mmCIF file of C-alpha atoms and ligand atoms in Angstrom:
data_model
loop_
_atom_site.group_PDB
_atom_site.id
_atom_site.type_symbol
_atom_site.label_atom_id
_atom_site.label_comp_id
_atom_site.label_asym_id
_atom_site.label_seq_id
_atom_site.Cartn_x
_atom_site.Cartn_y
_atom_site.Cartn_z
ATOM 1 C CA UNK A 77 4.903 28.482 27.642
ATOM 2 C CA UNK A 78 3.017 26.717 24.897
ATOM 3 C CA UNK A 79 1.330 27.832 21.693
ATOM 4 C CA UNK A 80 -1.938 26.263 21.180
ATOM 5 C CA UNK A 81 -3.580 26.802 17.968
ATOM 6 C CA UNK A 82 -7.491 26.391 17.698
ATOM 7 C CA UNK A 83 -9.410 25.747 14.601
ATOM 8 C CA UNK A 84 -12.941 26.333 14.363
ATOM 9 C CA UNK A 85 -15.059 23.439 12.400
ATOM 10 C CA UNK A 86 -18.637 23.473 11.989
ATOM 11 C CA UNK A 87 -21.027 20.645 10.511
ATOM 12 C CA UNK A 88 -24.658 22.036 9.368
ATOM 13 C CA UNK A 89 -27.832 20.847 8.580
ATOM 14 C CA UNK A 90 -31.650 21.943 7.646
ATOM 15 C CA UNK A 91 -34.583 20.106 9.368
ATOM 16 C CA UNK A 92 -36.759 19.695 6.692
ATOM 17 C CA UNK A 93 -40.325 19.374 7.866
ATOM 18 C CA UNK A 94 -41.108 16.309 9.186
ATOM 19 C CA UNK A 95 -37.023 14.915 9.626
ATOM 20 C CA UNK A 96 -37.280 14.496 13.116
ATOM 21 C CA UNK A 97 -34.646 16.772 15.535
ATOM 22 C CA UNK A 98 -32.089 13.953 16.485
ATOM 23 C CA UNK A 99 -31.739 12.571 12.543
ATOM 24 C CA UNK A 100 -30.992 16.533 11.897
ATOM 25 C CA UNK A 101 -28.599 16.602 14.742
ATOM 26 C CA UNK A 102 -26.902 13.437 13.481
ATOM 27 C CA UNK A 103 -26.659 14.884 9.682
ATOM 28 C CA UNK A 104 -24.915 18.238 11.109
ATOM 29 C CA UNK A 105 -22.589 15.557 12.949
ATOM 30 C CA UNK A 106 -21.512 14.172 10.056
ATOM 31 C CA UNK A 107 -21.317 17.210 7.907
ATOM 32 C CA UNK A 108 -19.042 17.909 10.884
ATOM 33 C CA UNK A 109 -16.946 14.908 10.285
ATOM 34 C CA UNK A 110 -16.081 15.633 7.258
ATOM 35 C CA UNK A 111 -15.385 19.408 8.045
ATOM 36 C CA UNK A 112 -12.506 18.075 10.739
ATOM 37 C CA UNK A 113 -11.344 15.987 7.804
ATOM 38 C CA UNK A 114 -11.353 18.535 5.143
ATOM 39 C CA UNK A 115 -7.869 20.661 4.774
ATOM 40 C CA UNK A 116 -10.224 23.689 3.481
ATOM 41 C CA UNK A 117 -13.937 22.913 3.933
ATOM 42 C CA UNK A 118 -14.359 24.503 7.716
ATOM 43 C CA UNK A 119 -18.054 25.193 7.477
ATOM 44 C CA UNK A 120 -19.362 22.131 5.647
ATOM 45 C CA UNK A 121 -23.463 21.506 5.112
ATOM 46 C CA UNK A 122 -24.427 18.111 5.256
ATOM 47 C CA UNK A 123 -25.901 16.573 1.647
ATOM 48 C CA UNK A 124 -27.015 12.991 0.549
ATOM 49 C CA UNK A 125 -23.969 12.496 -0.821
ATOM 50 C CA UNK A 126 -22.142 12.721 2.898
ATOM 51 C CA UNK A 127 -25.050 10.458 4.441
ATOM 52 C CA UNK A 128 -24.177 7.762 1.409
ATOM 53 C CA UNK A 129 -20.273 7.904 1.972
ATOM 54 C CA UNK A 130 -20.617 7.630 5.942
ATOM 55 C CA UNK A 131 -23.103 4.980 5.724
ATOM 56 C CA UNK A 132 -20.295 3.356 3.510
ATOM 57 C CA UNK A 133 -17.483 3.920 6.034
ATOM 58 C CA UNK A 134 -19.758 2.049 8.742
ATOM 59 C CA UNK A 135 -20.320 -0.682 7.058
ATOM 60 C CA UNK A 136 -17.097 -1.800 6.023
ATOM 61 C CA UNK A 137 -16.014 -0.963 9.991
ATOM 62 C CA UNK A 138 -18.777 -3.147 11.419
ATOM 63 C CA UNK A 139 -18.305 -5.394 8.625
ATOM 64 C CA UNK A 140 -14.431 -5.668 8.732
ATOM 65 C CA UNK A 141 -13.716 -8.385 12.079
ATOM 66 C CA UNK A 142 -16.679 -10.520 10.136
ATOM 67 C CA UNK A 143 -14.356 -10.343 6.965
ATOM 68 C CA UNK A 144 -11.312 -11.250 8.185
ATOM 69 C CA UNK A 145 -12.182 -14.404 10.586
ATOM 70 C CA UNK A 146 -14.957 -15.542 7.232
ATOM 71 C CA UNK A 147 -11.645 -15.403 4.668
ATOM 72 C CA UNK A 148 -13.458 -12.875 2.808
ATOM 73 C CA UNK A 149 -10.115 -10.567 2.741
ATOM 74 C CA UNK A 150 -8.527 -12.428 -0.205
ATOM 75 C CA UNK A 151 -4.264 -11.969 -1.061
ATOM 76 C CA UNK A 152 -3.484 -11.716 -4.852
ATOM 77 C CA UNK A 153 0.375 -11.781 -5.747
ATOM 78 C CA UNK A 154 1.516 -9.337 -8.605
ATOM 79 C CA UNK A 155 4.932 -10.698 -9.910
ATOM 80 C CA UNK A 156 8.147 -8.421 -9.849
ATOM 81 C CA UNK A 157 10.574 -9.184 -12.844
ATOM 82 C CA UNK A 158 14.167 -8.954 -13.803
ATOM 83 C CA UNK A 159 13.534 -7.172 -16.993
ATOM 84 C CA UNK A 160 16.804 -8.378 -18.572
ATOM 85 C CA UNK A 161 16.361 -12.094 -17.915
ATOM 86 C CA UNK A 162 13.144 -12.084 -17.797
ATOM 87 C CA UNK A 163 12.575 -14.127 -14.830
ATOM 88 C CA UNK A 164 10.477 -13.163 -11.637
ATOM 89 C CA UNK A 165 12.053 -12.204 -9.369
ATOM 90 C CA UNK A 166 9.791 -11.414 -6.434
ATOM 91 C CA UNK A 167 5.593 -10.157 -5.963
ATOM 92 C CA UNK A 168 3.873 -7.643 -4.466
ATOM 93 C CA UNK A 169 0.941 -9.172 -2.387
ATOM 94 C CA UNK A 170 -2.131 -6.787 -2.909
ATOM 95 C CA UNK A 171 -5.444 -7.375 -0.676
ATOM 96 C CA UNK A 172 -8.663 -7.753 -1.665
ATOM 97 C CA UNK A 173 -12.392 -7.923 -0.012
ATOM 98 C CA UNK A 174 -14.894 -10.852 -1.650
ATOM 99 C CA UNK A 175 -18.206 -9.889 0.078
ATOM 100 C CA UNK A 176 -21.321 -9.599 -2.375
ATOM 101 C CA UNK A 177 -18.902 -8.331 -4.675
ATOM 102 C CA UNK A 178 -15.351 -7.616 -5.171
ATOM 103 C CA UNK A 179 -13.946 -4.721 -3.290
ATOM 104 C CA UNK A 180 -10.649 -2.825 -4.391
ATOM 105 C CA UNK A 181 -8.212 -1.532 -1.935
ATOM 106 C CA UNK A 182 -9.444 2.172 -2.481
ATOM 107 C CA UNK A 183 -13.280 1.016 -1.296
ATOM 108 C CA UNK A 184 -12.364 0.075 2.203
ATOM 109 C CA UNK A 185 -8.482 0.984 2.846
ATOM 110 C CA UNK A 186 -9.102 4.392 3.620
ATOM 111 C CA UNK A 187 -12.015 3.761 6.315
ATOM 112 C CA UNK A 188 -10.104 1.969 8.214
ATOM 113 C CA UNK A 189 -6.868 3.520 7.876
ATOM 114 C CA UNK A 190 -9.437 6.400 9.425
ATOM 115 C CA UNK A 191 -11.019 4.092 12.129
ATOM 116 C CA UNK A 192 -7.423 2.831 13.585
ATOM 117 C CA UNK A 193 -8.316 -0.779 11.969
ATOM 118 C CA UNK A 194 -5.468 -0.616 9.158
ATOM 119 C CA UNK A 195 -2.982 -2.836 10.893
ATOM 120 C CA UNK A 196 -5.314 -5.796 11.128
ATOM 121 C CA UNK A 197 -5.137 -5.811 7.814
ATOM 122 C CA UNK A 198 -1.985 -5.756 6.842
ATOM 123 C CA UNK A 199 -1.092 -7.984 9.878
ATOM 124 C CA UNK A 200 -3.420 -10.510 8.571
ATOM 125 C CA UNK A 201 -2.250 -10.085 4.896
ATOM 126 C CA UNK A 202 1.551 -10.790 6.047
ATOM 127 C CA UNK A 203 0.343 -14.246 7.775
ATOM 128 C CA UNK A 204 -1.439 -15.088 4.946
ATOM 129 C CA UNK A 205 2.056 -14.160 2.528
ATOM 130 C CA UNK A 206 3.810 -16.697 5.483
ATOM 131 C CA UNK A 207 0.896 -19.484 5.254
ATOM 132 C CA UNK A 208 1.745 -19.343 1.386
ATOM 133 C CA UNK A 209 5.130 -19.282 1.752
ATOM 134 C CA UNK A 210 5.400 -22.708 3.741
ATOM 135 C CA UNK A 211 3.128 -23.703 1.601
ATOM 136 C CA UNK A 212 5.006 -23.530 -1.382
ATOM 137 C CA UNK A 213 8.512 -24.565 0.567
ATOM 138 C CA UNK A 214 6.124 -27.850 1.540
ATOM 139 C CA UNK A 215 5.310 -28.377 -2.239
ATOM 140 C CA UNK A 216 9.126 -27.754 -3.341
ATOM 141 C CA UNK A 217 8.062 -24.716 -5.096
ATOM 142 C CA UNK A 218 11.227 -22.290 -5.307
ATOM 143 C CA UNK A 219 9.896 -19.355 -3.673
ATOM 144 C CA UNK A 220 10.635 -15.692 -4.255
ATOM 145 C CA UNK A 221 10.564 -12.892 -2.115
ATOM 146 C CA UNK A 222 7.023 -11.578 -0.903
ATOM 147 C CA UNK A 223 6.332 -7.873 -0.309
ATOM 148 C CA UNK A 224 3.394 -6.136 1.382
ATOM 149 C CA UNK A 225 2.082 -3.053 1.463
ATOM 150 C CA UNK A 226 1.692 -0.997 5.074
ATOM 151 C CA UNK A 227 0.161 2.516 5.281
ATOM 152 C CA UNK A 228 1.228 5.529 7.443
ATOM 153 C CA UNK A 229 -1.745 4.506 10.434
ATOM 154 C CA UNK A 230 -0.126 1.924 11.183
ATOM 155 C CA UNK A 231 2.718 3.365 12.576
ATOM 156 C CA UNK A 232 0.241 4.952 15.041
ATOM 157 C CA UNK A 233 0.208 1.199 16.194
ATOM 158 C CA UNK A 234 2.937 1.032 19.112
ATOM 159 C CA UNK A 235 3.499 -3.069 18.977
ATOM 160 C CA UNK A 236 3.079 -3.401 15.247
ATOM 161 C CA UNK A 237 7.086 -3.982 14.465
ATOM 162 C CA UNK A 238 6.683 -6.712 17.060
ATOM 163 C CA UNK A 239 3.349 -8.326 15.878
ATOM 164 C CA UNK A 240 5.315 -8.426 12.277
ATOM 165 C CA UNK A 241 7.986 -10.641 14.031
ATOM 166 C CA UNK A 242 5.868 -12.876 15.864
ATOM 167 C CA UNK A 243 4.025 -13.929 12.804
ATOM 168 C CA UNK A 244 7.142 -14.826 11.025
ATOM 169 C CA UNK A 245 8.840 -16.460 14.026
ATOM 170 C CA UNK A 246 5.288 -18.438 14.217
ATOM 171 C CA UNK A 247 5.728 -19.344 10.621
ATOM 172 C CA UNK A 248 9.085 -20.095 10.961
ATOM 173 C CA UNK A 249 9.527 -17.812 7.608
ATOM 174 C CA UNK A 250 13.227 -16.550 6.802
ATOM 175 C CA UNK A 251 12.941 -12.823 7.353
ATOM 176 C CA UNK A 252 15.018 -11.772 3.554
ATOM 177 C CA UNK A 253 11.702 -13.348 1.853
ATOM 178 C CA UNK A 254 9.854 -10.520 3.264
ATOM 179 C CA UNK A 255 9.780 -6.852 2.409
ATOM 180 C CA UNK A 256 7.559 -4.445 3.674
ATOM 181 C CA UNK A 257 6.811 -1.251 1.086
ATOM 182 C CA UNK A 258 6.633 1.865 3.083
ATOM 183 C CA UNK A 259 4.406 4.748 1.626
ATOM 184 C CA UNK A 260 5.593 8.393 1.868
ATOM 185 C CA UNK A 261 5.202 9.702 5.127
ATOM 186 C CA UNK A 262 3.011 13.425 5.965
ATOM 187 C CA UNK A 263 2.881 13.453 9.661
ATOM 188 C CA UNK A 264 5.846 15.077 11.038
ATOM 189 C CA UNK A 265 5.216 13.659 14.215
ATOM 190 C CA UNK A 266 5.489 10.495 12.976
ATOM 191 C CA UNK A 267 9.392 10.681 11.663
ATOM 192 C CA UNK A 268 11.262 9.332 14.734
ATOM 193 C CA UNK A 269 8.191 6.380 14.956
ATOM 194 C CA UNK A 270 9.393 5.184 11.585
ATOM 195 C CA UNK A 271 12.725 5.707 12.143
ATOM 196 C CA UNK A 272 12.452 2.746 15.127
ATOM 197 C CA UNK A 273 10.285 0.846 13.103
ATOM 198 C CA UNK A 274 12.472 0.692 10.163
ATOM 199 C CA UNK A 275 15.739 0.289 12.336
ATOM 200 C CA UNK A 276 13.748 -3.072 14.226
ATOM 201 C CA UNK A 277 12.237 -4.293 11.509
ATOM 202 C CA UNK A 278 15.477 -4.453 9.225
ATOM 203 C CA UNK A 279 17.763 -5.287 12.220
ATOM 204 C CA UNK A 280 15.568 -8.363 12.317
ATOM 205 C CA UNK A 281 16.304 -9.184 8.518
ATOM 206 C CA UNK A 282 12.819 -8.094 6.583
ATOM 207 C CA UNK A 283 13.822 -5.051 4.178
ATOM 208 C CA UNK A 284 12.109 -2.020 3.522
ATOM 209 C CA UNK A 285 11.229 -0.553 0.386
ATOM 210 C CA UNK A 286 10.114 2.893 -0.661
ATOM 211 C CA UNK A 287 6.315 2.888 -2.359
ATOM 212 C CA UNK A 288 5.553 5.239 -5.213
ATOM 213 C CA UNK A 289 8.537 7.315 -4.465
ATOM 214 C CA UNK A 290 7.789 11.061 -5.887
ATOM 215 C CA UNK A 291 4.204 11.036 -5.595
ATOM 216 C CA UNK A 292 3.980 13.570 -2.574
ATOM 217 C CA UNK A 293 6.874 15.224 -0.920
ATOM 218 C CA UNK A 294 9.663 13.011 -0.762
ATOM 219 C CA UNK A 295 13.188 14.753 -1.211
ATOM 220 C CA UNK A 296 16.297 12.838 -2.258
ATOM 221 C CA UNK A 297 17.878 13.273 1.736
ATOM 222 C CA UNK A 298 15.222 10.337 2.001
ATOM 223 C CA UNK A 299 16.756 8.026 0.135
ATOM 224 C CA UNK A 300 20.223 8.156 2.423
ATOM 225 C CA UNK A 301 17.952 8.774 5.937
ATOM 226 C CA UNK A 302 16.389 4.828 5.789
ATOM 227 C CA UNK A 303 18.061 1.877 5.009
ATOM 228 C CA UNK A 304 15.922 1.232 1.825
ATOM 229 C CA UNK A 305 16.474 -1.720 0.220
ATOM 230 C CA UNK A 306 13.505 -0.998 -3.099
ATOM 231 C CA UNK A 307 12.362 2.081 -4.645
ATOM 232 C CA UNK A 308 9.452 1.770 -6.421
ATOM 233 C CA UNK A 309 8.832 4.754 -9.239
ATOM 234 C CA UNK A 310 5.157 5.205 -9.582
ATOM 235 C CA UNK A 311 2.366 4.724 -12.718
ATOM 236 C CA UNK A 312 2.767 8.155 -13.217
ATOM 237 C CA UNK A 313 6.359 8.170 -14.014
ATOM 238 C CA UNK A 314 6.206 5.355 -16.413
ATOM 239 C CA UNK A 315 3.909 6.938 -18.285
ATOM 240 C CA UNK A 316 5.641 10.292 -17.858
ATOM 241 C CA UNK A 317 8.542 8.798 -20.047
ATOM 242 C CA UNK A 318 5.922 8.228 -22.775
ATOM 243 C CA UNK A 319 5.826 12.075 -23.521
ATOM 244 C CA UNK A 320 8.317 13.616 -25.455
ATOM 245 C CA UNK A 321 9.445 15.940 -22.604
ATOM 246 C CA UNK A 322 12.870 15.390 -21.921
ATOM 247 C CA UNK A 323 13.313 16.246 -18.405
ATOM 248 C CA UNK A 324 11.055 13.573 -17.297
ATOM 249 C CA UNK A 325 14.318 10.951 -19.267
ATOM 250 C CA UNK A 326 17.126 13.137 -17.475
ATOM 251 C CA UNK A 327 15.015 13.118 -14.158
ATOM 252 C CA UNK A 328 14.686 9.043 -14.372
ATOM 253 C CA UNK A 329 17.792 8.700 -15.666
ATOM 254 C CA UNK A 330 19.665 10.460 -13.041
ATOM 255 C CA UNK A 331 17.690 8.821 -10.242
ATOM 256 C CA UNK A 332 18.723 5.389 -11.312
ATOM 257 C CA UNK A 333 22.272 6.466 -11.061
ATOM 258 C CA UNK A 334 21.585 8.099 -7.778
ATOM 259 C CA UNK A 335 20.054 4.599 -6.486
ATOM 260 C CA UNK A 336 22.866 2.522 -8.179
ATOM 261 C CA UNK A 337 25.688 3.939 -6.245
ATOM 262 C CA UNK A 338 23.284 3.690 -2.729
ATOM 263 C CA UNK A 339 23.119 0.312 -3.953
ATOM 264 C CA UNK A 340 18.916 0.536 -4.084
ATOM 265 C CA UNK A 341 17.225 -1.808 -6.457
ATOM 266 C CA UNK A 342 14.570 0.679 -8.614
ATOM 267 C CA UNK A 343 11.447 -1.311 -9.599
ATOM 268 C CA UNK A 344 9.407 0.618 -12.325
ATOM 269 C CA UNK A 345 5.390 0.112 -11.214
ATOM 270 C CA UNK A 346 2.932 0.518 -13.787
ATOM 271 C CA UNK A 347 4.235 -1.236 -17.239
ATOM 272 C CA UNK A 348 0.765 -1.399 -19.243
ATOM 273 C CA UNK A 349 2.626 -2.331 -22.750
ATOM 274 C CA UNK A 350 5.647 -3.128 -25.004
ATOM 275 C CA UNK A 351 6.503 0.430 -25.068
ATOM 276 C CA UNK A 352 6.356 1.036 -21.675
ATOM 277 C CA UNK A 353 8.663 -1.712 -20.950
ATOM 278 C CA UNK A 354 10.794 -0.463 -24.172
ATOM 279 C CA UNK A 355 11.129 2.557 -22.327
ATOM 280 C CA UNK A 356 12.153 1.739 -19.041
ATOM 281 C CA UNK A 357 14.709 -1.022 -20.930
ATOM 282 C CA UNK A 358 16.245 2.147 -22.336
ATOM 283 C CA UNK A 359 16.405 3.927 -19.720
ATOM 284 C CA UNK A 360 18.152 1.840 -17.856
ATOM 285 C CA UNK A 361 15.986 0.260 -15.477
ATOM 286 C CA UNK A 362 16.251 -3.390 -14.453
ATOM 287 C CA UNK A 363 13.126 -4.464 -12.978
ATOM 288 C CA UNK A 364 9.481 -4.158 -13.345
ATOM 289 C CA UNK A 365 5.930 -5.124 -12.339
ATOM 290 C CA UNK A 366 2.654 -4.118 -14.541
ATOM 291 C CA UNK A 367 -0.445 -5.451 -16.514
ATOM 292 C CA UNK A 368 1.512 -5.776 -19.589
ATOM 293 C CA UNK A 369 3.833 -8.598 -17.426
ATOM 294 C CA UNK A 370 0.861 -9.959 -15.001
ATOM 295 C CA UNK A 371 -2.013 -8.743 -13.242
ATOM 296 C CA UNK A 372 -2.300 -9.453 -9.468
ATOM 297 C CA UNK A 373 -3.055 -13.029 -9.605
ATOM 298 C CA UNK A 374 -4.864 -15.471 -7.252
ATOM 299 C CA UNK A 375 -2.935 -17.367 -4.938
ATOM 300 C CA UNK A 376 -3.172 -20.827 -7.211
ATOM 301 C CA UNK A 377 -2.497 -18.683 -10.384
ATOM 302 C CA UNK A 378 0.436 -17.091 -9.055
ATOM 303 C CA UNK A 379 1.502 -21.133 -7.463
ATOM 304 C CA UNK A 380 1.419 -22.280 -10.961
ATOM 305 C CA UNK A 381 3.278 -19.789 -12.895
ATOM 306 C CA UNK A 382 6.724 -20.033 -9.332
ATOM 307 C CA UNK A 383 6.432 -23.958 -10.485
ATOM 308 C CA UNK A 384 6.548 -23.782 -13.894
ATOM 309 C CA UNK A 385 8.523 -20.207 -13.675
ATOM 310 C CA UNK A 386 7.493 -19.156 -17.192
ATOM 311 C CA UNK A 387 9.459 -15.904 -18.790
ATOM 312 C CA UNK A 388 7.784 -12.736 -20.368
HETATM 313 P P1 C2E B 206 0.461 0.202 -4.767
HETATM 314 O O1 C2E B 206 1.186 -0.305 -3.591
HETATM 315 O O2 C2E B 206 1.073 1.276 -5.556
HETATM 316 O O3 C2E B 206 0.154 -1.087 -5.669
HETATM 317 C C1 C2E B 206 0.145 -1.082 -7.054
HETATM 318 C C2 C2E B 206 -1.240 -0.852 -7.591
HETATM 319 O O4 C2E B 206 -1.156 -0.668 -8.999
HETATM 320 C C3 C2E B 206 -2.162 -2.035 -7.396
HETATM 321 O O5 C2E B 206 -3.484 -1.516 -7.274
HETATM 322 C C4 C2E B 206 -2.027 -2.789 -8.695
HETATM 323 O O6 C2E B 206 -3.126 -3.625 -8.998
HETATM 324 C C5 C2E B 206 -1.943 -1.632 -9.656
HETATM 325 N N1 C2E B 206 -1.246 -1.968 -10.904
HETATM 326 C C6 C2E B 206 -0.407 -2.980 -11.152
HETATM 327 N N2 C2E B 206 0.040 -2.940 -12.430
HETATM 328 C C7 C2E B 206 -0.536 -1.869 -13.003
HETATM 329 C C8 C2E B 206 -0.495 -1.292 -14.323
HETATM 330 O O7 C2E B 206 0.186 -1.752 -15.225
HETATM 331 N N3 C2E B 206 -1.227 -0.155 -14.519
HETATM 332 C C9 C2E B 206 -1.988 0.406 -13.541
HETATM 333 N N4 C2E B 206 -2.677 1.490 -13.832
HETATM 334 N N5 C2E B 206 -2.053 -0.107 -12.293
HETATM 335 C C10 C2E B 206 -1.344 -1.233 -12.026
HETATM 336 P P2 C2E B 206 -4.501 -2.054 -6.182
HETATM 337 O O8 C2E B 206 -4.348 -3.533 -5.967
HETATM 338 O O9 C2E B 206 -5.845 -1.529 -6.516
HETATM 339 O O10 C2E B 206 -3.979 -1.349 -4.887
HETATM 340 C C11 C2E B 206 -4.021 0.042 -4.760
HETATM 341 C C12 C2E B 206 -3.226 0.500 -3.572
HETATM 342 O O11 C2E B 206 -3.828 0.070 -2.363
HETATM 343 C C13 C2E B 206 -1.825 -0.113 -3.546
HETATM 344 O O12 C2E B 206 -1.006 0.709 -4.352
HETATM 345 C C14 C2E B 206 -1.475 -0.078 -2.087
HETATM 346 O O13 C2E B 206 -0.910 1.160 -1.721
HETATM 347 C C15 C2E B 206 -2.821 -0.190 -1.439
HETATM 348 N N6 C2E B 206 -3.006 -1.565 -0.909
HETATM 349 C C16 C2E B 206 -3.371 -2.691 -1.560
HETATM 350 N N7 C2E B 206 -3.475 -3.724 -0.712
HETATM 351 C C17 C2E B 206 -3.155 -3.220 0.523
HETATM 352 C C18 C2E B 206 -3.094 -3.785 1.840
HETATM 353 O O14 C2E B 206 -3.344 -4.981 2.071
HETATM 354 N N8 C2E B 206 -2.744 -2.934 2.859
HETATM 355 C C19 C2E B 206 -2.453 -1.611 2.655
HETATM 356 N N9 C2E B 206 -2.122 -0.861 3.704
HETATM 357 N N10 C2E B 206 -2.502 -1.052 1.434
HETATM 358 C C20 C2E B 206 -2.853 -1.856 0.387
HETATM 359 MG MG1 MG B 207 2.946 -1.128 -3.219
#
């Protein structure tokens, strides 16, 4: 015997006089969409403003195969540093879309994290880490460690573990110069997926870390359930140590002892100026990436500063 729940959604719209009958049908279809998307919203009435976004969505979809064979999806490198010695000590590589204009992450990731398209990018954006890796290796650059950011759809992706290790067996890249940072997982369902991927991706060498841990729902079990090698404390926290409440010091403070004895390197995310970085000095934590260090940087930018390996 099986429970089967059923939820009711329903997508509405007016046909204004002269809208003809199927471009009515087709607004109540997407006033629909957005209903099955919508944790609340199960009666939803289609406006402009739903036309706009959906129009959006399909254009970055039809767009997206165009962008990535035309190098239009561009990788900037954000450096990680060792906020004692001051010396990098690794970068986050962060993607971004060069059509007419410049799109951020948060104007395309989610459409096709929503379309099943999500791993292509981030497949394409570790190839292009390995590319620059050689690249560098070629130049005698000394190289740091390179991580890149996946997102929960792509664990929906059965062979994506094993697409990540053909690209670095075709690069020939050493698997500890890559680490892949993992976003707090929702889905249930999805638990014993990530479990495999974690175990075959680290078996292979590449190590995980933990992205803006604390944002959603993660518990401290977590930490001990993967074999986390990062933890990266959000924005929010940084700035959170800024106010004068003190349970937000005892909180960060405690969680860097928690980490030091799992042996889990905490990187603070988020260090916009000298007293942000003061702050997380203080407190105890030893490395750091922000706008007050670098901004994501350009490939050639990012090239310059590994050969001449400047300090803050
Ligand atoms: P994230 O992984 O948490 O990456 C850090 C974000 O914070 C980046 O935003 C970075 O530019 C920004 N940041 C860095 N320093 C500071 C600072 O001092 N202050 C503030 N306020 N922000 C700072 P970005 O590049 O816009 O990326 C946003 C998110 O999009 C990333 O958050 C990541 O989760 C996701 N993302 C970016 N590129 C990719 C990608 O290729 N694939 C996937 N799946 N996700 C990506
Ligand atoms: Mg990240």
């Amino acid at each position: 015997m099986h429970n089967v729940s059923i939820k009711t959604r329903i997508g509405i719209s007016s046909i204004p006089q002269g809208l003809p009958f199927l471009a009515a049908l087709t607004n109540a279809s997407s006033a629909l969409k957005v209903s099955k998307e919508s944790l609340q919203n199960e009666i939803v009435w289609f406006e402009k403003e739903i036309g706009d976004k959906l129009f959006q969505s399909k254009k970055i979809i039809t767009s997206f195969p165009k962008a990535l064979s035309n190098e239009e999806i561009l990788v900037l490198y954000q450096p990680k540093y060792d906020l004692i010695s001051n010396t990098i000590i690794g970068a986050e590589a962060l993607s971004r879309w060069q059509s007419d204009t410049l799109l951020m992450p948060q104007e395309y990731i989610s459409h096709l994290e929503s379309e099943g398209l999500i791993h292509n990018l981030d497949l394409f954006v570790l190839e292009r880490i390995c590319i620059d890796i050689k690249s560098w290796e070629q130049k005698g650059i000394p190289t740091v460690p390179v991580s890149f950011n996946i997102s929960e759809m792509d664990l929906y992706y059965d062979y994506f573990e094993s697409d990540i290790i053909k690209i670095l067996k075709k690069h020939n890249v050493n698997p500890n110069f890559i680490e892949i940072e993992i976003p707090e997982t929702h889905d249930p369902k999805i638990q014993t997926r990530k479990k495999t991927f974690i175990k075959t991706v680290t078996d292979f060498g590449i190590k995980i870390a933990l992205d803006n841990f604390g944002t959603n729902t993660t518990s401290l079990s977590t930490l001990s359930a993967y074999p986390f090698t990062t933890l990266k404390i959000t924005n929010e926290d940084v700035n959170n140590l800024l106010t004068k409440k003190k349970t937000n010091k005892i909180f960060t403070k405690a969680l860097l002892a928690i980490t030091k004895e799992l042996n889990i390197q905490v990187i603070a995310q988020g260090i916009e100026s000298k007293e942000h970085l003061d702050k997380i000095k203080t407190l105890g934590c030893k490395f750091g990436q922000g706008f007050y260090l670098n901004e994501p940087l350009y490939k050639i930018e990012f090239e310059n500063l590994l050969a001449t390996r400047k300090t803050i």
